[in-house]
XYZ file of C-alpha atoms in Angstrom:
675
model
C 37.156 -71.385 188.563
C 39.147 -71.316 185.312
C 36.992 -71.768 182.241
C 37.981 -74.715 180.057
C 38.144 -73.774 176.397
C 37.413 -76.094 173.521
C 39.450 -75.858 170.348
C 38.101 -78.023 167.539
C 41.290 -78.396 165.512
C 43.918 -80.930 166.649
C 47.365 -79.850 167.797
C 46.170 -76.879 169.814
C 47.344 -78.011 173.242
C 50.087 -75.360 173.317
C 47.664 -72.608 172.374
C 45.150 -73.807 174.966
C 47.857 -73.671 177.629
C 48.750 -70.118 176.636
C 45.133 -69.020 176.877
C 44.776 -70.401 180.376
C 48.191 -69.171 181.494
C 48.268 -65.677 179.978
C 44.663 -64.479 180.311
C 42.854 -63.622 183.502
C 39.307 -64.986 183.897
C 37.613 -61.874 182.480
C 39.990 -61.742 179.525
C 39.543 -65.456 178.876
C 35.751 -65.134 178.910
C 35.890 -62.266 176.416
C 38.434 -63.935 174.118
C 36.422 -67.149 173.988
C 32.963 -65.556 173.855
C 30.297 -67.506 171.940
C 29.296 -66.490 168.432
C 26.901 -63.585 168.034
C 27.076 -59.920 168.971
C 29.591 -59.259 171.745
C 30.665 -56.010 173.372
C 33.979 -56.009 175.242
C 34.340 -52.965 177.493
C 38.072 -52.663 178.023
C 39.199 -50.128 180.601
C 42.601 -48.397 180.342
C 45.519 -50.759 180.823
C 43.276 -53.825 180.920
C 44.956 -55.795 178.116
C 42.591 -54.889 175.275
C 45.048 -55.657 172.462
C 45.892 -59.018 173.995
C 42.224 -59.974 174.231
C 41.520 -59.021 170.616
C 44.441 -61.012 169.259
C 43.576 -64.009 171.423
C 39.979 -63.731 170.261
C 41.101 -63.982 166.630
C 43.458 -66.854 167.489
C 40.594 -68.613 169.268
C 38.323 -68.302 166.235
C 40.981 -69.685 163.892
C 41.792 -72.533 166.275
C 38.091 -73.400 166.271
C 38.174 -73.798 162.505
C 37.260 -70.335 161.187
C 39.351 -69.511 158.136
C 41.662 -66.502 158.690
C 40.450 -64.867 155.480
C 36.877 -65.039 156.821
C 37.761 -62.692 159.687
C 37.660 -58.901 159.401
C 39.592 -57.028 162.093
C 39.041 -53.273 161.908
C 41.429 -51.056 163.844
C 41.644 -47.303 164.457
C 45.160 -46.971 163.019
C 47.395 -48.936 160.678
C 49.949 -49.176 163.467
C 47.409 -50.968 165.667
C 46.616 -53.405 162.841
C 50.301 -54.204 162.321
C 50.815 -54.755 166.029
C 47.848 -57.115 166.291
C 48.841 -59.142 163.234
C 52.382 -59.396 164.606
C 51.091 -60.672 167.937
C 48.752 -63.042 166.131
C 51.663 -64.498 164.172
C 53.306 -65.297 167.483
C 50.219 -67.286 168.435
C 49.199 -69.070 165.235
C 52.048 -68.588 162.743
C 52.124 -67.234 159.159
C 48.421 -67.715 158.456
C 47.801 -64.645 160.615
C 48.518 -62.419 157.602
C 45.430 -63.837 155.850
C 43.144 -62.013 158.302
C 41.539 -58.906 156.798
C 43.167 -56.493 159.261
C 43.365 -52.735 158.827
C 41.520 -49.464 159.155
C 38.061 -48.950 157.678
C 39.609 -47.069 154.763
C 42.222 -49.754 154.128
C 39.631 -52.530 154.017
C 37.208 -50.411 152.001
C 39.897 -49.866 149.380
C 40.538 -53.627 149.097
C 36.842 -54.363 148.647
C 36.207 -51.585 146.141
C 39.134 -52.695 143.972
C 37.108 -55.842 143.314
C 33.662 -54.237 143.065
C 34.257 -50.718 141.723
C 32.165 -51.316 138.589
C 29.048 -51.737 140.693
C 29.350 -48.181 142.008
C 30.328 -46.555 138.715
C 34.106 -46.644 138.991
C 36.884 -48.523 137.245
C 39.001 -50.803 139.466
C 42.114 -48.709 138.802
C 40.648 -45.665 140.579
C 43.043 -43.203 142.199
C 42.860 -42.267 145.880
C 43.162 -38.532 146.469
C 45.393 -37.372 149.280
C 44.638 -34.218 151.262
C 46.325 -31.849 148.827
C 44.656 -33.530 145.833
C 41.276 -33.149 147.521
C 41.799 -29.443 148.137
C 42.887 -28.892 144.547
C 39.769 -30.638 143.218
C 37.527 -28.757 145.649
C 39.064 -25.508 144.365
C 38.027 -26.456 140.821
C 34.585 -27.469 142.058
C 34.213 -24.095 143.772
C 34.977 -22.419 140.446
C 32.307 -24.630 138.827
C 29.826 -23.449 141.472
C 30.742 -19.779 141.138
C 32.320 -19.670 144.568
C 35.233 -17.465 143.480
C 36.203 -13.827 143.509
C 34.238 -13.104 146.665
C 37.021 -11.692 148.850
C 39.431 -12.941 151.436
C 36.659 -13.821 153.906
C 34.932 -16.176 151.491
C 35.115 -19.947 152.040
C 38.525 -21.414 151.247
C 39.045 -24.840 149.614
C 40.563 -26.473 152.712
C 37.666 -25.352 154.912
C 35.053 -26.367 152.331
C 36.679 -29.773 151.901
C 36.733 -30.283 155.679
C 33.040 -29.388 156.008
C 32.033 -31.679 153.122
C 33.878 -34.530 154.840
C 32.402 -33.773 158.252
C 28.874 -33.664 156.823
C 29.410 -37.113 155.315
C 30.788 -38.618 158.510
C 28.009 -37.312 160.740
C 25.289 -37.852 158.088
C 23.939 -34.317 158.294
C 22.925 -31.865 155.532
C 25.760 -29.620 154.424
C 23.612 -26.477 154.518
C 22.699 -27.201 158.126
C 26.365 -27.465 159.080
C 27.207 -24.242 157.230
C 24.685 -22.424 159.422
C 25.957 -24.120 162.573
C 29.713 -24.114 162.115
C 30.307 -21.297 159.591
C 27.583 -18.670 160.010
C 29.928 -16.209 158.274
C 29.372 -18.260 155.106
C 25.604 -17.719 155.157
C 25.539 -15.711 151.908
C 27.452 -18.492 150.144
C 25.437 -21.460 151.438
C 23.960 -22.335 148.034
C 27.342 -22.140 146.339
C 28.961 -24.315 149.023
C 26.276 -26.976 148.549
C 26.671 -26.710 144.780
C 30.454 -26.988 145.109
C 30.032 -30.245 147.040
C 27.949 -31.652 144.179
C 30.498 -30.458 141.620
C 33.279 -32.030 143.666
C 31.465 -35.378 143.630
C 30.978 -35.170 139.859
C 34.606 -34.266 139.247
C 35.792 -37.208 141.349
C 33.657 -39.624 139.426
C 34.654 -38.164 136.050
C 38.330 -38.479 137.027
C 37.898 -42.013 138.408
C 39.170 -40.709 141.756
C 38.003 -41.357 145.291
C 38.748 -39.501 148.481
C 38.965 -41.166 151.884
C 35.259 -40.723 152.572
C 34.373 -42.444 149.298
C 36.201 -45.548 150.491
C 33.567 -45.751 153.220
C 30.602 -44.279 151.394
C 30.878 -46.382 148.250
C 31.581 -49.496 150.308
C 28.386 -48.698 152.212
C 26.575 -48.201 148.893
C 27.591 -51.733 147.903
C 26.079 -53.053 151.118
C 22.875 -51.017 151.121
C 21.958 -50.815 147.434
C 23.347 -54.032 145.968
C 21.830 -57.116 147.631
C 24.153 -59.498 145.811
C 27.233 -57.710 147.146
C 25.740 -57.508 150.632
C 25.105 -61.245 150.605
C 28.579 -61.947 149.237
C 30.196 -59.915 152.012
C 28.032 -61.634 154.576
C 29.239 -65.013 153.335
C 32.828 -63.831 153.044
C 33.198 -62.365 156.539
C 31.985 -64.874 159.105
C 33.345 -62.832 162.010
C 33.905 -59.090 162.323
C 35.881 -57.447 165.118
C 36.041 -53.669 165.597
C 38.648 -52.112 167.862
C 38.069 -48.681 169.484
C 34.335 -48.849 168.844
C 33.840 -45.571 170.700
C 35.849 -43.788 167.994
C 33.702 -44.906 165.049
C 31.316 -42.574 163.279
C 27.753 -43.408 162.347
C 28.689 -44.439 158.783
C 31.256 -46.942 160.010
C 29.070 -48.576 162.629
C 26.119 -48.925 160.253
C 28.454 -50.527 157.725
C 29.889 -53.264 159.944
C 26.586 -54.038 161.621
C 24.894 -54.416 158.220
C 27.593 -56.840 157.019
C 27.357 -58.848 160.229
C 23.571 -59.163 159.931
C 23.890 -60.150 156.270
C 26.128 -63.040 157.272
C 26.507 -65.200 160.334
C 25.648 -62.407 162.769
C 29.045 -62.419 164.460
C 30.338 -59.015 165.517
C 32.693 -58.298 168.412
C 33.000 -54.627 169.331
C 35.834 -53.624 171.644
C 36.359 -50.279 173.303
C 35.759 -48.011 176.260
C 32.927 -45.514 176.317
C 34.892 -43.495 178.901
C 37.569 -42.838 176.260
C 35.242 -41.492 173.576
C 36.939 -38.155 172.811
C 36.719 -37.683 169.047
C 33.311 -36.079 168.629
C 34.955 -33.172 166.791
C 35.956 -35.676 164.078
C 32.466 -37.106 163.809
C 32.835 -40.026 166.233
C 29.458 -40.936 167.722
C 29.281 -41.763 171.434
C 26.109 -43.820 170.987
C 27.929 -46.263 168.699
C 29.308 -48.027 171.750
C 26.803 -46.904 174.381
C 23.756 -48.169 172.440
C 25.391 -51.285 171.019
C 23.254 -53.645 173.168
C 20.098 -51.734 172.215
C 20.813 -51.962 168.489
C 21.735 -55.629 168.772
C 19.295 -57.350 171.155
C 20.816 -60.318 172.931
C 24.337 -58.890 172.729
C 26.626 -60.056 175.521
C 28.682 -57.508 177.449
C 32.101 -58.380 178.853
C 34.016 -56.072 181.164
C 37.796 -55.954 181.487
C 38.312 -54.087 184.752
C 41.736 -55.213 185.949
C 44.210 -52.427 185.289
C 47.811 -53.559 184.797
C 49.153 -50.084 183.995
C 48.584 -47.802 186.961
C 49.025 -47.935 190.725
C 45.937 -48.396 192.943
C 46.139 -44.723 193.949
C 46.002 -43.487 190.370
C 43.232 -45.939 189.485
C 41.151 -44.813 192.488
C 41.447 -41.197 191.327
C 40.479 -42.018 187.735
C 37.510 -44.114 188.874
C 36.213 -41.241 191.002
C 36.586 -38.770 188.155
C 34.785 -40.668 185.405
C 32.005 -41.693 187.799
C 30.816 -38.073 187.651
C 29.687 -38.470 184.044
C 25.957 -38.581 183.512
C 26.032 -41.426 180.959
C 28.132 -44.487 180.349
C 28.513 -48.115 181.296
C 29.141 -48.512 185.010
C 32.641 -49.773 185.686
C 35.177 -49.820 188.480
C 38.759 -50.560 187.559
C 40.950 -52.444 190.011
C 44.725 -52.137 189.891
C 46.827 -55.288 189.785
C 49.919 -53.386 190.933
C 51.581 -52.554 194.223
C 50.715 -49.255 195.892
C 52.420 -45.943 195.133
C 52.031 -42.249 195.879
C 48.676 -40.556 195.533
C 48.208 -38.104 192.651
C 49.586 -34.650 193.453
C 47.716 -31.372 192.956
C 49.753 -28.155 192.883
C 48.543 -24.566 192.540
C 51.082 -22.044 191.257
C 51.022 -18.253 191.371
C 50.787 -17.929 187.603
C 51.469 -19.758 184.355
C 55.160 -18.844 184.439
C 55.582 -20.435 187.859
C 53.642 -23.450 186.603
C 56.135 -23.907 183.741
C 59.019 -23.479 186.195
C 57.513 -26.053 188.563
C 57.065 -28.598 185.766
C 60.671 -28.190 184.649
C 61.912 -28.550 188.211
C 59.869 -31.715 188.779
C 61.082 -33.198 185.499
C 64.687 -32.565 186.553
C 64.082 -34.153 189.961
C 62.624 -37.264 188.352
C 65.579 -37.452 185.985
C 67.983 -37.147 188.935
C 66.132 -40.076 190.505
C 66.935 -42.204 187.456
C 63.703 -41.824 185.458
C 64.466 -41.287 181.770
C 62.951 -38.234 180.100
C 61.173 -40.421 177.538
C 59.278 -42.064 180.416
C 57.710 -38.714 181.337
C 54.972 -36.774 179.559
C 53.238 -33.431 179.911
C 49.719 -33.777 178.501
C 47.633 -30.681 177.829
C 44.149 -29.948 176.554
C 45.171 -27.333 173.979
C 48.425 -27.043 172.075
C 48.842 -23.391 173.069
C 48.879 -24.463 176.727
C 52.410 -25.732 176.073
C 53.874 -22.473 174.795
C 55.256 -21.050 178.042
C 56.518 -24.497 178.982
C 58.369 -24.875 175.686
C 60.062 -21.562 176.338
C 61.116 -22.622 179.844
C 62.358 -26.017 178.693
C 64.446 -24.341 176.024
C 65.911 -21.883 178.513
C 66.890 -24.751 180.818
C 68.262 -26.922 178.018
C 65.864 -29.803 178.738
C 65.439 -31.881 175.543
C 61.820 -32.364 174.520
C 59.727 -33.549 171.616
C 56.291 -32.297 170.661
C 53.671 -34.875 169.720
C 50.868 -32.365 169.121
C 51.966 -30.900 165.836
C 54.803 -28.644 164.775
C 56.872 -27.196 167.582
C 55.474 -23.841 168.645
C 58.277 -21.621 167.390
C 58.319 -23.417 164.034
C 54.633 -22.942 163.205
C 53.839 -20.826 160.154
C 51.660 -18.281 161.955
C 54.285 -17.741 164.648
C 56.881 -17.166 161.933
C 54.500 -14.635 160.357
C 54.127 -12.627 163.555
C 57.841 -12.756 164.272
C 58.421 -11.320 160.790
C 56.400 -8.236 161.806
C 58.687 -7.878 164.830
C 61.930 -8.680 163.023
C 61.537 -5.865 160.504
C 61.007 -3.518 163.446
C 64.192 -4.684 165.122
C 66.147 -4.775 161.863
C 64.537 -3.132 158.808
C 67.200 -4.744 156.607
C 66.171 -8.282 157.612
C 65.515 -9.609 154.110
C 64.289 -13.081 155.190
C 61.668 -11.382 157.375
C 60.501 -9.158 154.491
C 60.467 -12.262 152.270
C 57.971 -13.821 154.677
C 55.933 -10.695 155.372
C 55.280 -9.310 151.896
C 53.821 -12.503 150.311
C 51.208 -12.597 153.064
C 49.362 -10.013 150.969
C 47.144 -11.325 148.153
C 48.564 -10.677 144.716
C 52.191 -10.447 145.857
C 54.039 -13.528 144.694
C 57.761 -14.317 144.590
C 58.543 -11.907 141.735
C 56.728 -8.887 143.196
C 58.121 -9.675 146.636
C 61.665 -9.759 145.238
C 61.178 -6.384 143.475
C 59.849 -4.780 146.634
C 62.655 -6.198 148.752
C 65.286 -4.932 146.335
C 63.727 -1.447 146.418
C 63.493 -1.355 150.225
C 66.990 -2.656 150.873
C 68.534 -0.259 148.374
C 67.292 2.718 150.403
C 68.874 4.259 153.470
C 65.661 3.701 155.447
C 63.570 0.688 154.355
C 60.679 1.681 156.632
C 60.541 5.173 155.134
C 60.860 3.745 151.620
C 57.924 1.450 152.304
C 55.615 4.471 152.616
C 56.613 6.124 149.332
C 54.653 6.268 146.107
C 57.526 4.451 144.400
C 56.929 1.405 146.609
C 53.207 1.547 145.896
C 53.884 1.523 142.124
C 55.649 -1.830 142.523
C 52.465 -3.379 143.945
C 49.750 -4.792 141.640
C 46.761 -2.453 141.464
C 44.426 -5.024 143.012
C 46.717 -5.407 146.039
C 47.316 -1.751 146.847
C 44.591 -1.567 149.465
C 46.094 -4.488 151.385
C 49.578 -3.011 150.951
C 48.432 0.313 152.403
C 46.934 -1.610 155.310
C 50.284 -3.375 155.907
C 52.068 -0.006 155.959
C 49.521 1.255 158.514
C 49.928 -1.904 160.619
C 53.715 -1.538 160.730
C 53.247 2.078 161.762
C 50.921 1.002 164.585
C 53.379 -1.650 165.718
C 56.117 0.993 165.886
C 53.800 3.218 167.942
C 53.435 0.383 170.463
C 57.129 0.824 171.303
C 58.206 -2.715 170.367
C 61.828 -2.089 171.379
C 60.873 -2.009 175.056
C 57.421 -3.653 174.974
C 57.390 -6.628 172.579
C 54.199 -7.988 174.145
C 52.266 -4.855 173.204
C 53.775 -4.996 169.722
C 52.347 -8.499 169.237
C 48.947 -7.267 170.387
C 49.265 -4.498 167.795
C 49.742 -7.218 165.152
C 46.521 -8.836 166.358
C 44.673 -5.505 166.230
C 45.753 -4.986 162.635
C 45.135 -6.965 159.486
C 46.870 -10.196 160.464
C 43.777 -11.970 161.882
C 42.096 -11.561 158.475
C 45.246 -12.865 156.774
C 45.316 -15.891 159.080
C 41.656 -16.642 158.389
C 42.247 -16.445 154.662
C 45.507 -18.414 154.667
C 45.226 -21.145 157.293
C 42.982 -23.844 158.620
C 41.983 -23.511 162.296
C 42.645 -19.749 162.357
C 41.062 -19.254 165.793
C 43.494 -21.747 167.303
C 46.393 -20.058 165.561
C 45.364 -16.618 166.811
C 45.116 -18.068 170.327
C 48.721 -19.197 169.862
C 49.702 -15.630 168.977
C 47.984 -14.384 172.131
C 50.103 -16.812 174.133
C 53.172 -15.525 172.302
C 52.319 -12.066 173.627
C 52.087 -13.518 177.137
C 55.520 -15.061 176.730
C 56.863 -11.744 175.410
C 55.601 -9.964 178.531
C 58.654 -11.308 180.357
C 60.920 -9.222 178.115
C 61.602 -5.487 178.109
C 63.678 -5.701 174.953
C 62.518 -6.682 171.490
C 66.073 -7.584 170.485
C 66.444 -9.996 173.396
C 63.005 -11.535 172.826
C 63.614 -12.192 169.123
C 67.182 -13.357 169.775
C 66.063 -15.817 172.450
C 63.479 -17.312 170.102
C 65.969 -17.618 167.276
C 68.611 -19.155 169.500
C 65.979 -21.620 170.645
C 65.876 -22.735 167.007
C 65.911 -20.403 164.040
C 62.322 -20.070 162.897
C 63.560 -19.735 159.355
C 65.196 -23.123 159.133
C 68.011 -23.768 161.614
C 67.886 -26.853 163.773
C 65.959 -26.336 166.984
C 67.840 -26.650 170.230
C 64.883 -28.408 171.806
C 65.006 -31.129 169.163
C 68.523 -32.169 170.139
C 68.129 -35.248 172.253
C 70.610 -36.333 174.856
C 73.212 -38.909 173.767
C 70.943 -41.719 174.933
C 68.049 -40.353 172.890
C 66.021 -39.217 175.904
C 63.430 -36.475 175.372
C 60.540 -35.274 177.499
C 57.241 -35.835 175.678
C 54.863 -32.909 175.210
C 51.510 -33.888 173.738
C 47.884 -32.969 173.513
C 45.720 -35.489 175.312
C 44.101 -36.581 172.051
C 47.497 -37.466 170.588
C 48.391 -39.397 173.761
C 45.439 -41.779 173.616
C 46.568 -45.406 173.784
C 50.015 -44.548 175.162
C 51.484 -44.649 178.674
C 54.311 -43.095 180.697
C 55.753 -43.650 184.138
C 55.260 -40.005 185.128
C 52.521 -37.761 183.755
C 51.841 -34.079 184.405
C 48.557 -32.452 183.328
C 48.873 -28.636 183.452
C 46.551 -25.628 183.148
C 43.637 -27.278 184.933
C 41.446 -24.192 185.324
C 37.785 -23.515 184.644
C 37.192 -21.924 181.216
C 40.342 -23.706 180.045
C 39.833 -27.370 180.892
C 36.906 -27.814 180.572
C 36.637 -25.120 177.942
C 33.698 -22.764 177.551
C 33.016 -23.801 173.975
C 32.687 -27.464 174.942
C 30.472 -26.670 177.925
C 28.102 -24.744 175.655
C 27.382 -27.886 173.622
C 25.029 -30.707 174.647
C 27.083 -33.439 176.285
C 30.123 -31.183 176.255
C 30.976 -31.523 179.947
C 30.897 -35.312 179.748
C 33.114 -35.208 176.655
C 35.639 -32.959 178.404
C 35.658 -35.230 181.440
C 36.391 -38.185 179.180
C 39.329 -36.226 177.756
C 40.553 -35.649 181.320
C 40.060 -39.365 182.038
C 42.235 -40.284 179.058
C 44.938 -37.934 180.352
C 45.097 -39.256 183.915
C 44.883 -42.905 182.865
C 48.128 -42.539 180.873
C 50.110 -42.422 184.168
C 51.707 -45.604 185.461
C 53.545 -44.570 188.632
C 53.046 -40.873 189.384
C 50.446 -38.304 188.362
C 50.730 -34.551 188.878
C 47.922 -32.069 188.223
C 48.810 -28.370 188.155
C 46.967 -25.098 187.734
C 47.899 -21.398 187.892
C 45.975 -19.124 190.271
C 46.290 -16.312 187.767
C 46.533 -16.187 183.986
C 47.308 -13.336 181.614
C 44.904 -12.637 178.794
C 45.754 -10.115 176.100
C 43.795 -6.926 176.550
C 42.458 -8.049 179.936
C 45.606 -8.229 182.038
C 45.936 -10.769 184.846
C 42.790 -12.696 185.736
C 42.155 -14.828 188.814
C 41.260 -18.425 188.004
C 39.363 -21.178 189.735
C 40.621 -24.765 189.658
C 39.017 -27.109 187.195
C 35.950 -28.975 188.355
C 37.854 -32.116 187.374
C 39.968 -31.536 190.479
C 37.424 -30.119 192.913
C 34.776 -32.773 192.265
C 37.088 -35.643 193.320
C 37.254 -36.711 196.970
C 40.307 -34.872 198.404
C 41.333 -38.023 200.243
C 42.313 -39.433 196.848
C 45.122 -36.946 196.201
C 47.885 -34.983 197.890
C 48.117 -31.201 197.819
C 51.522 -29.558 197.547
C 52.107 -25.865 198.232
C 55.032 -23.966 196.786
C 56.563 -22.316 199.842
C 59.646 -20.965 198.133
C 61.486 -21.394 194.866
C 61.910 -25.106 194.054
C 60.492 -26.076 197.463
C 57.254 -28.018 197.865
C 55.413 -28.511 201.139
C 52.830 -31.234 201.549
C 49.480 -30.526 203.138
C 46.413 -32.579 203.852
C 42.947 -31.760 202.649
C 41.411 -30.027 199.665
C 43.272 -26.804 198.968
C 41.375 -26.241 195.681
């Protein structure tokens, strides 16, 4: 029976009709929930955004002032979309709603109340680069300088300070847990954090965390401001509750309790995948426990995916040990079951994906309606190479395209000077990797090397060493030794071994000193060596990469879209959250890869990885393909047999099809669980 809604203000007949016409019973119940604490569990494709906007429209139609409503979203894009939809329902007054991210709203509030927390209202917000610069000065204040290339770097220290704030844990504890190599500098790191805070305050500057922390200070330590916010915001709505951290959830719940006690949290515990950023799973899971009497609404009708895909996703997430019980039901017509394909190796997997993409395109499916979603960015490397070779346009949503990343350019510079010792752009990239060699010293060295008959021989002379600052001569000697070792690996006929020689030399230390996420970057380089294993010529390997898009600045072939703008989407699963495609392929589904060993070693890690898998498979609307190689190559270990991911083997085999590759570009369908 359709629930009749009551709207207090006159002239709302049209809006009432839209509610009853455009919302299903579960959506209508959630959108028109009574005042108080409400939790709306919105499964994938269940119309979450529609329910939130209708909820706000319902409150305003009942007489709640738009400016008395706070709508917190995960991204600015989501806020803009909701306000736009709200305007279509209630008109221009929609813009009066306090809609935005936590940081956006915190900034608005602190502009009015900065004096209470020791700031002037004209405070400056520091961007990422500003934060790192100030942390660098704070590290100098704390004596955290001159301790070698393995010492903490400003970007890493800034990241750890921020993470400690967002998870509300002592910084020293996190140093021991996440950076045990910093143990001898623990006191200085803690002192640097304090110096950083003092410098921000002295400069009347706030970073992003301050926009939350000082807003929370207003609520917790200033009763008059807490009461004022309680009176100001009669209703609070939080989208993507599962992605909030502990600071954020404590903040909104405190404001709600200080006021009318009206908080609507919307999200899906099964899509909580941002623990690495400080998101706290219990924020949504324990919402009813923290707020006794809270009502729970479930949106379980899926409008995105076919019944076959929904059945598979239900079976997968049901294996998690914790979470709200839910069973999604598709509102669509039936389609094919998900497909599982095992390939001989990762190269055949990339070939299979390209072939399937081409078949879908021949069937009239645009490339932009397809996506390949992977757990780790480096899982896309072989695929990017194959797509480039085949001329299939693609776009990467998981960061910079592989061949354009700084660390890949670095390693290619080691190879380029082997192939062509007169390659000045390669020397211009390679030499400044050494500490103490800036543009001027690099230019002098390049001029000396290129003026000689044999740049490699000139590099090893005492004359070259004299051009290097005294403090950098040890690192320069190490570079000379590394280039000698790379030559000994016979790069001309074995580029893969040459890349491994780079990894055995000083480059890992350079990467750790120069870049954030060095372990991930070095894993990328390992995958580059796997890709290079297909070549028996260094010249051809380097040429193919450069023709795929010059890593020193030319336009990339893969970035050239077709005339109609169609490009295949490559994305990490985390970047794909909230999006959807007609066809989705999830590759590299092997144990020790997805789920990964590091995640499995952490408490709750398997459940978190399964939620990541759940997000991936729920992006598919019409067809879902899951692939895995039977063998992978690992540098230094050769070819290793794999086992399929538990995320495949634990699902009832009746819920998917198995396809065998009988011959090149030829799939045969079989029944039953091949994995």
